[in-house]
CSV table of C-alpha atoms (C1' of nucleotides) in Angstrom, one decimal:
chain,number,residue,atom,x,y,z
A,1,UNK,CA,25.7,-16.4,48.6
A,2,UNK,CA,28.2,-18.1,46.2
A,3,UNK,CA,28.8,-15.0,44.0
A,4,UNK,CA,32.0,-13.1,44.4
A,5,UNK,CA,33.1,-9.6,43.2
A,6,UNK,CA,36.3,-8.9,41.2
A,7,UNK,CA,38.3,-8.7,44.5
A,8,UNK,CA,37.1,-12.2,45.4
A,9,UNK,CA,34.9,-11.0,48.2
A,10,UNK,CA,31.6,-12.7,48.4
A,11,UNK,CA,28.7,-10.4,47.5
A,12,UNK,CA,26.4,-9.7,50.4
A,13,UNK,CA,23.1,-7.7,50.5
A,14,UNK,CA,24.8,-4.3,50.1
A,15,UNK,CA,27.0,-5.5,47.3
A,16,UNK,CA,24.0,-7.1,45.4
A,17,UNK,CA,22.2,-3.8,45.8
A,18,UNK,CA,25.1,-1.8,44.3
A,19,UNK,CA,25.4,-4.2,41.5
A,20,UNK,CA,21.7,-3.9,40.9
A,21,UNK,CA,22.0,-0.1,40.9
A,22,UNK,CA,24.8,-0.2,38.3
A,23,UNK,CA,22.7,-2.4,36.1
A,24,UNK,CA,19.6,-0.2,36.5
A,25,UNK,CA,21.6,2.9,35.7
A,26,UNK,CA,23.0,1.3,32.6
A,27,UNK,CA,19.6,0.4,31.4
A,28,UNK,CA,18.4,3.9,31.9
A,29,UNK,CA,21.5,5.3,30.1
A,30,UNK,CA,21.2,3.1,27.0
A,31,UNK,CA,17.6,4.1,26.6
A,32,UNK,CA,18.6,7.7,26.0
A,33,UNK,CA,22.2,7.5,24.7
A,34,UNK,CA,24.0,5.4,22.0
A,35,UNK,CA,25.7,2.5,23.8
A,36,UNK,CA,29.1,3.2,22.4
A,37,UNK,CA,29.1,6.6,24.2
A,38,UNK,CA,28.4,5.1,27.6
A,39,UNK,CA,31.3,4.9,30.0
A,40,UNK,CA,31.9,3.1,33.2
A,41,UNK,CA,32.3,6.5,34.9
A,42,UNK,CA,28.9,7.7,33.6
A,43,UNK,CA,27.2,4.5,34.8
A,44,UNK,CA,28.7,4.8,38.2
A,45,UNK,CA,27.8,8.5,38.4
A,46,UNK,CA,24.2,7.7,37.4
A,47,UNK,CA,24.1,5.0,40.1
A,48,UNK,CA,25.5,7.5,42.7
A,49,UNK,CA,28.6,5.3,43.2
A,50,UNK,CA,32.3,5.9,42.7
A,51,UNK,CA,33.7,4.8,39.4
A,52,UNK,CA,35.9,2.3,41.1
A,53,UNK,CA,32.9,0.5,42.4
A,54,UNK,CA,31.9,-0.3,38.9
A,55,UNK,CA,35.0,-2.3,38.4
A,56,UNK,CA,34.3,-4.2,41.6
A,57,UNK,CA,31.4,-5.9,40.0
A,58,UNK,CA,32.1,-5.7,36.2
A,59,UNK,CA,35.2,-6.1,34.1
A,60,UNK,CA,34.1,-3.5,31.6
A,61,UNK,CA,31.1,-2.1,29.8
A,62,UNK,CA,30.6,-5.2,27.7
A,63,UNK,CA,30.3,-7.3,30.8
A,64,UNK,CA,27.5,-5.2,32.3
A,65,UNK,CA,25.7,-5.1,28.9
A,66,UNK,CA,26.0,-8.9,28.7
A,67,UNK,CA,24.5,-9.2,32.2
A,68,UNK,CA,21.6,-7.1,31.2
A,69,UNK,CA,21.2,-9.1,28.0
A,70,UNK,CA,21.1,-12.3,30.0
A,71,UNK,CA,18.6,-10.9,32.4
A,72,UNK,CA,16.3,-9.9,29.5
A,73,UNK,CA,16.8,-13.3,27.9
A,74,UNK,CA,15.5,-14.9,31.1
A,75,UNK,CA,12.3,-12.9,31.0
A,76,UNK,CA,10.7,-14.7,28.0
A,77,UNK,CA,8.5,-17.2,29.8
A,78,UNK,CA,5.3,-15.5,28.4
A,79,UNK,CA,6.6,-15.8,24.9
A,80,UNK,CA,7.5,-19.5,25.3
A,81,UNK,CA,4.1,-20.1,26.9
A,82,UNK,CA,2.4,-18.6,24.0
A,83,UNK,CA,4.0,-21.1,21.6
A,84,UNK,CA,4.0,-23.9,24.1
A,85,UNK,CA,0.3,-24.2,24.8
A,86,UNK,CA,-1.6,-27.3,23.5
A,87,UNK,CA,-2.4,-27.2,19.8
A,88,UNK,CA,-6.1,-28.0,20.3
A,89,UNK,CA,-6.6,-25.3,22.9
A,90,UNK,CA,-7.3,-22.6,20.4
A,91,UNK,CA,-7.4,-21.9,16.6
A,92,UNK,CA,-4.1,-21.2,14.9
A,93,UNK,CA,-5.0,-17.5,14.4
A,94,UNK,CA,-5.6,-17.0,18.1
A,95,UNK,CA,-2.3,-18.8,18.9
A,96,UNK,CA,-0.4,-16.8,16.4
A,97,UNK,CA,-1.9,-13.6,17.7
A,98,UNK,CA,-1.0,-14.5,21.3
A,99,UNK,CA,2.6,-15.2,20.3
A,100,UNK,CA,2.9,-11.9,18.5
A,101,UNK,CA,1.4,-10.0,21.4
A,102,UNK,CA,3.7,-11.7,23.9
A,103,UNK,CA,6.8,-11.2,21.8
A,104,UNK,CA,6.0,-7.5,21.2
A,105,UNK,CA,5.4,-7.0,24.9
A,106,UNK,CA,8.7,-8.6,25.7
A,107,UNK,CA,10.5,-6.2,23.3
A,108,UNK,CA,8.6,-3.3,24.8
A,109,UNK,CA,10.0,-4.3,28.3
A,110,UNK,CA,13.6,-4.7,27.1
A,111,UNK,CA,13.9,-2.7,23.9
A,112,UNK,CA,17.0,-0.7,24.8
A,113,UNK,CA,19.2,-3.7,25.9
A,114,UNK,CA,17.9,-6.0,23.1
A,115,UNK,CA,18.8,-3.3,20.5
A,116,UNK,CA,22.3,-3.0,22.0
A,117,UNK,CA,22.6,-6.8,22.2
A,118,UNK,CA,21.7,-7.2,18.5
A,119,UNK,CA,24.0,-4.4,17.4
A,120,UNK,CA,26.9,-6.1,19.2
A,121,UNK,CA,25.9,-9.5,17.9
A,122,UNK,CA,25.8,-8.0,14.4
A,123,UNK,CA,29.3,-6.6,15.0
A,124,UNK,CA,30.4,-10.3,15.5
A,125,UNK,CA,31.0,-9.9,19.3
A,126,UNK,CA,31.1,-13.6,20.2
A,127,UNK,CA,29.4,-13.4,23.6
A,128,UNK,CA,26.5,-11.4,22.3
A,129,UNK,CA,26.2,-13.6,19.2
A,130,UNK,CA,25.9,-16.6,21.6
A,131,UNK,CA,23.3,-15.0,23.8
A,132,UNK,CA,21.2,-13.8,20.9
A,133,UNK,CA,21.3,-17.3,19.4
A,134,UNK,CA,20.5,-19.0,22.8
A,135,UNK,CA,17.4,-16.9,23.2
A,136,UNK,CA,16.2,-17.1,19.6
A,137,UNK,CA,16.8,-20.8,18.8
A,138,UNK,CA,14.2,-22.2,21.2
A,139,UNK,CA,11.6,-19.9,19.6
A,140,UNK,CA,12.7,-20.6,16.1
A,141,UNK,CA,12.5,-24.3,16.8
A,142,UNK,CA,9.1,-24.0,18.4
A,143,UNK,CA,7.7,-22.1,15.4
A,144,UNK,CA,9.2,-24.8,13.1
A,145,UNK,CA,7.6,-27.6,15.3
A,146,UNK,CA,4.2,-25.9,14.9
A,147,UNK,CA,4.7,-25.7,11.1
A,148,UNK,CA,5.6,-29.4,11.0
A,149,UNK,CA,2.7,-30.4,13.1
A,150,UNK,CA,0.3,-28.4,10.8
A,151,UNK,CA,1.6,-30.3,7.8
A,152,UNK,CA,1.6,-33.9,8.8
A,153,UNK,CA,0.3,-35.3,5.5
A,154,UNK,CA,2.7,-33.8,3.0
A,155,UNK,CA,6.4,-33.4,2.7
A,156,UNK,CA,7.4,-30.2,4.5
A,157,UNK,CA,10.9,-31.1,5.4
A,158,UNK,CA,12.3,-30.1,8.8
A,159,UNK,CA,15.0,-28.1,7.1
A,160,UNK,CA,12.4,-26.1,5.1
A,161,UNK,CA,10.3,-25.5,8.2
A,162,UNK,CA,13.4,-24.4,10.1
A,163,UNK,CA,14.4,-22.0,7.3
A,164,UNK,CA,10.9,-20.5,7.1
A,165,UNK,CA,10.9,-20.1,10.8
A,166,UNK,CA,14.3,-18.3,10.7
A,167,UNK,CA,12.8,-15.9,8.1
A,168,UNK,CA,9.6,-15.2,10.0
A,169,UNK,CA,11.3,-14.8,13.3
A,170,UNK,CA,13.9,-12.4,11.9
A,171,UNK,CA,11.1,-10.3,10.4
A,172,UNK,CA,9.1,-10.3,13.6
A,173,UNK,CA,12.1,-9.3,15.7
A,174,UNK,CA,13.1,-6.6,13.3
A,175,UNK,CA,9.6,-5.1,13.4
A,176,UNK,CA,9.5,-5.4,17.2
A,177,UNK,CA,12.8,-3.5,17.4
A,178,UNK,CA,11.6,-0.4,15.6
A,179,UNK,CA,8.1,0.7,16.6
A,180,UNK,CA,9.4,4.1,17.7
A,181,UNK,CA,10.7,4.8,14.2
A,182,UNK,CA,7.3,3.8,12.7
A,183,UNK,CA,5.4,6.1,15.0
A,184,UNK,CA,7.3,9.0,13.6
A,185,UNK,CA,5.7,8.6,10.3
A,186,UNK,CA,1.8,8.5,10.5
A,187,UNK,CA,1.5,7.8,6.8
A,188,UNK,CA,3.2,4.4,7.3
A,189,UNK,CA,1.5,1.3,8.5
A,190,UNK,CA,0.6,1.4,12.2
A,191,UNK,CA,2.0,-1.0,14.7
A,192,UNK,CA,-1.3,-2.8,14.9
A,193,UNK,CA,-1.2,-3.2,11.1
A,194,UNK,CA,2.2,-4.8,11.2
A,195,UNK,CA,1.3,-7.1,14.1
A,196,UNK,CA,-1.8,-8.2,12.4
A,197,UNK,CA,0.2,-9.0,9.3
A,198,UNK,CA,2.7,-11.0,11.3
A,199,UNK,CA,-0.1,-12.9,13.0
A,200,UNK,CA,-1.7,-13.6,9.6
A,201,UNK,CA,1.5,-15.0,8.1
A,202,UNK,CA,2.1,-17.2,11.2
A,203,UNK,CA,-1.5,-18.3,11.0
A,204,UNK,CA,-1.0,-19.4,7.4
A,205,UNK,CA,2.1,-21.4,8.5
A,206,UNK,CA,0.3,-22.9,11.5
A,207,UNK,CA,-2.9,-23.8,9.8
A,208,UNK,CA,-3.3,-27.6,9.1
A,209,UNK,CA,-3.6,-29.5,5.9
A,210,UNK,CA,-6.5,-28.1,3.8
A,211,UNK,CA,-5.3,-24.5,4.1
A,212,UNK,CA,-1.7,-25.6,3.8
A,213,UNK,CA,-2.5,-27.2,0.5
A,214,UNK,CA,-4.0,-23.9,-0.6
A,215,UNK,CA,-0.8,-22.2,0.6
A,216,UNK,CA,1.3,-24.5,-1.4
A,217,UNK,CA,-0.7,-23.8,-4.6
A,218,UNK,CA,-0.5,-20.1,-3.7
A,219,UNK,CA,3.3,-20.2,-3.3
A,220,UNK,CA,3.6,-22.3,-6.6
A,221,UNK,CA,1.3,-19.9,-8.6
A,222,UNK,CA,3.0,-17.6,-11.1
A,223,UNK,CA,3.5,-14.1,-9.7
A,224,UNK,CA,1.4,-11.3,-11.1
A,225,UNK,CA,3.1,-8.1,-12.1
A,226,UNK,CA,2.4,-5.3,-9.5
B,1,DT,C1',36.3,-10.2,61.3
B,2,DC,C1',34.3,-9.5,57.0
B,3,DT,C1',32.0,-6.8,53.7
B,4,DG,C1',31.5,-2.8,50.9
B,5,DC,C1',33.0,1.4,49.5
B,6,DC,C1',36.0,5.2,48.3
B,7,DA,C1',40.3,8.3,48.0
B,8,DA,C1',44.5,8.6,45.8
B,9,DG,C1',47.1,8.1,42.0
B,10,DA,C1',49.4,5.9,37.8
B,11,DG,C1',48.7,5.0,33.1
B,12,DC,C1',46.5,5.7,28.9
B,13,DA,C1',43.9,7.7,24.9
B,14,DG,C1',41.4,11.2,22.7
B,15,DA,C1',40.6,16.2,22.1
B,16,DT,C1',42.3,20.7,21.6
B,17,DA,C1',45.5,24.5,21.0
B,18,DG,C1',49.6,26.5,19.3
B,19,DC,C1',53.1,26.7,16.0
B,20,DG,C1',55.9,26.4,11.8
C,1,DC,C1',48.1,20.7,6.9
C,2,DG,C1',50.9,18.2,10.0
C,3,DC,C1',53.4,17.9,14.2
C,4,DT,C1',53.9,18.5,19.2
C,5,DA,C1',52.5,19.8,23.8
C,6,DT,C1',49.0,20.1,26.9
C,7,DC,C1',44.6,19.2,28.9
C,8,DT,C1',40.9,16.3,30.2
C,9,DG,C1',38.5,12.3,31.2
C,10,DC,C1',38.5,7.3,31.7
C,11,DT,C1',40.3,2.9,33.4
C,12,DC,C1',42.2,0.3,36.8
C,13,DT,C1',44.9,-0.9,41.1
C,14,DT,C1',46.1,-0.4,45.9
C,15,DG,C1',45.3,0.5,50.4
C,16,DG,C1',42.6,1.8,54.1
C,17,DC,C1',38.3,3.1,56.6
C,18,DA,C1',33.4,2.5,58.4
C,19,DG,C1',29.8,-0.3,59.7
C,20,DA,C1',27.4,-4.7,60.6
DNA sequence: TCTGCCAAGAGCAGATAGCG
DNA sequence: CGCTATCTGCTCTTGGCAGA
């Protein structure tokens, strides 16, 4: 194995196991406690290791959170697949629904670390900003590509498609980040309602020419008072 | 011999108590 | 209320031991 620990020792089976235990313990801790309250000692304790062992594999808390963020970022194949399948293989509504489903499932799998990642990115932590951008950009571009492909015969500029994609992606991610909060208030929209709305909006953006013309006229129409 | 871990301990920061 | 002393817990380094 090429990887080495902080003492320069190459990491063998047991070392990899300890590193894994530390990461798993961190994931469990951030699911139940605010990230800023978590200490290296607490992580090591939870992993049933001495606190010094933590520093054998990670420089500090940020480094282990970053490792978990990277790991989560690498688990997006389903989401990419949902957007990457052939256009003709299914109607836009089905493709949009598949993407929303995959994206929500991805957040369900990694909610704790993704929430921490976004919090640190919003706090202008460069490494977390980079990793959030690296995972979001391919999806934002893929959504923009689909919009462009659906509007071949009128002038949706790449820049506009990209901007719309940024907005819809941000909204979808924000909603995916807070299903627990929504569950606390039964009078609010259900998770299914939100997901359906997301899929509907994406469908509108992904639907080719005729509907897109309707969309343009809809967007151009004067707004009625609520 | 190498890997992996931990005990010991220094240094530091935040919390708390005591005092004027 | 503000200052100081003390306590407590955390970070991090060094050195050494056990096991494969």
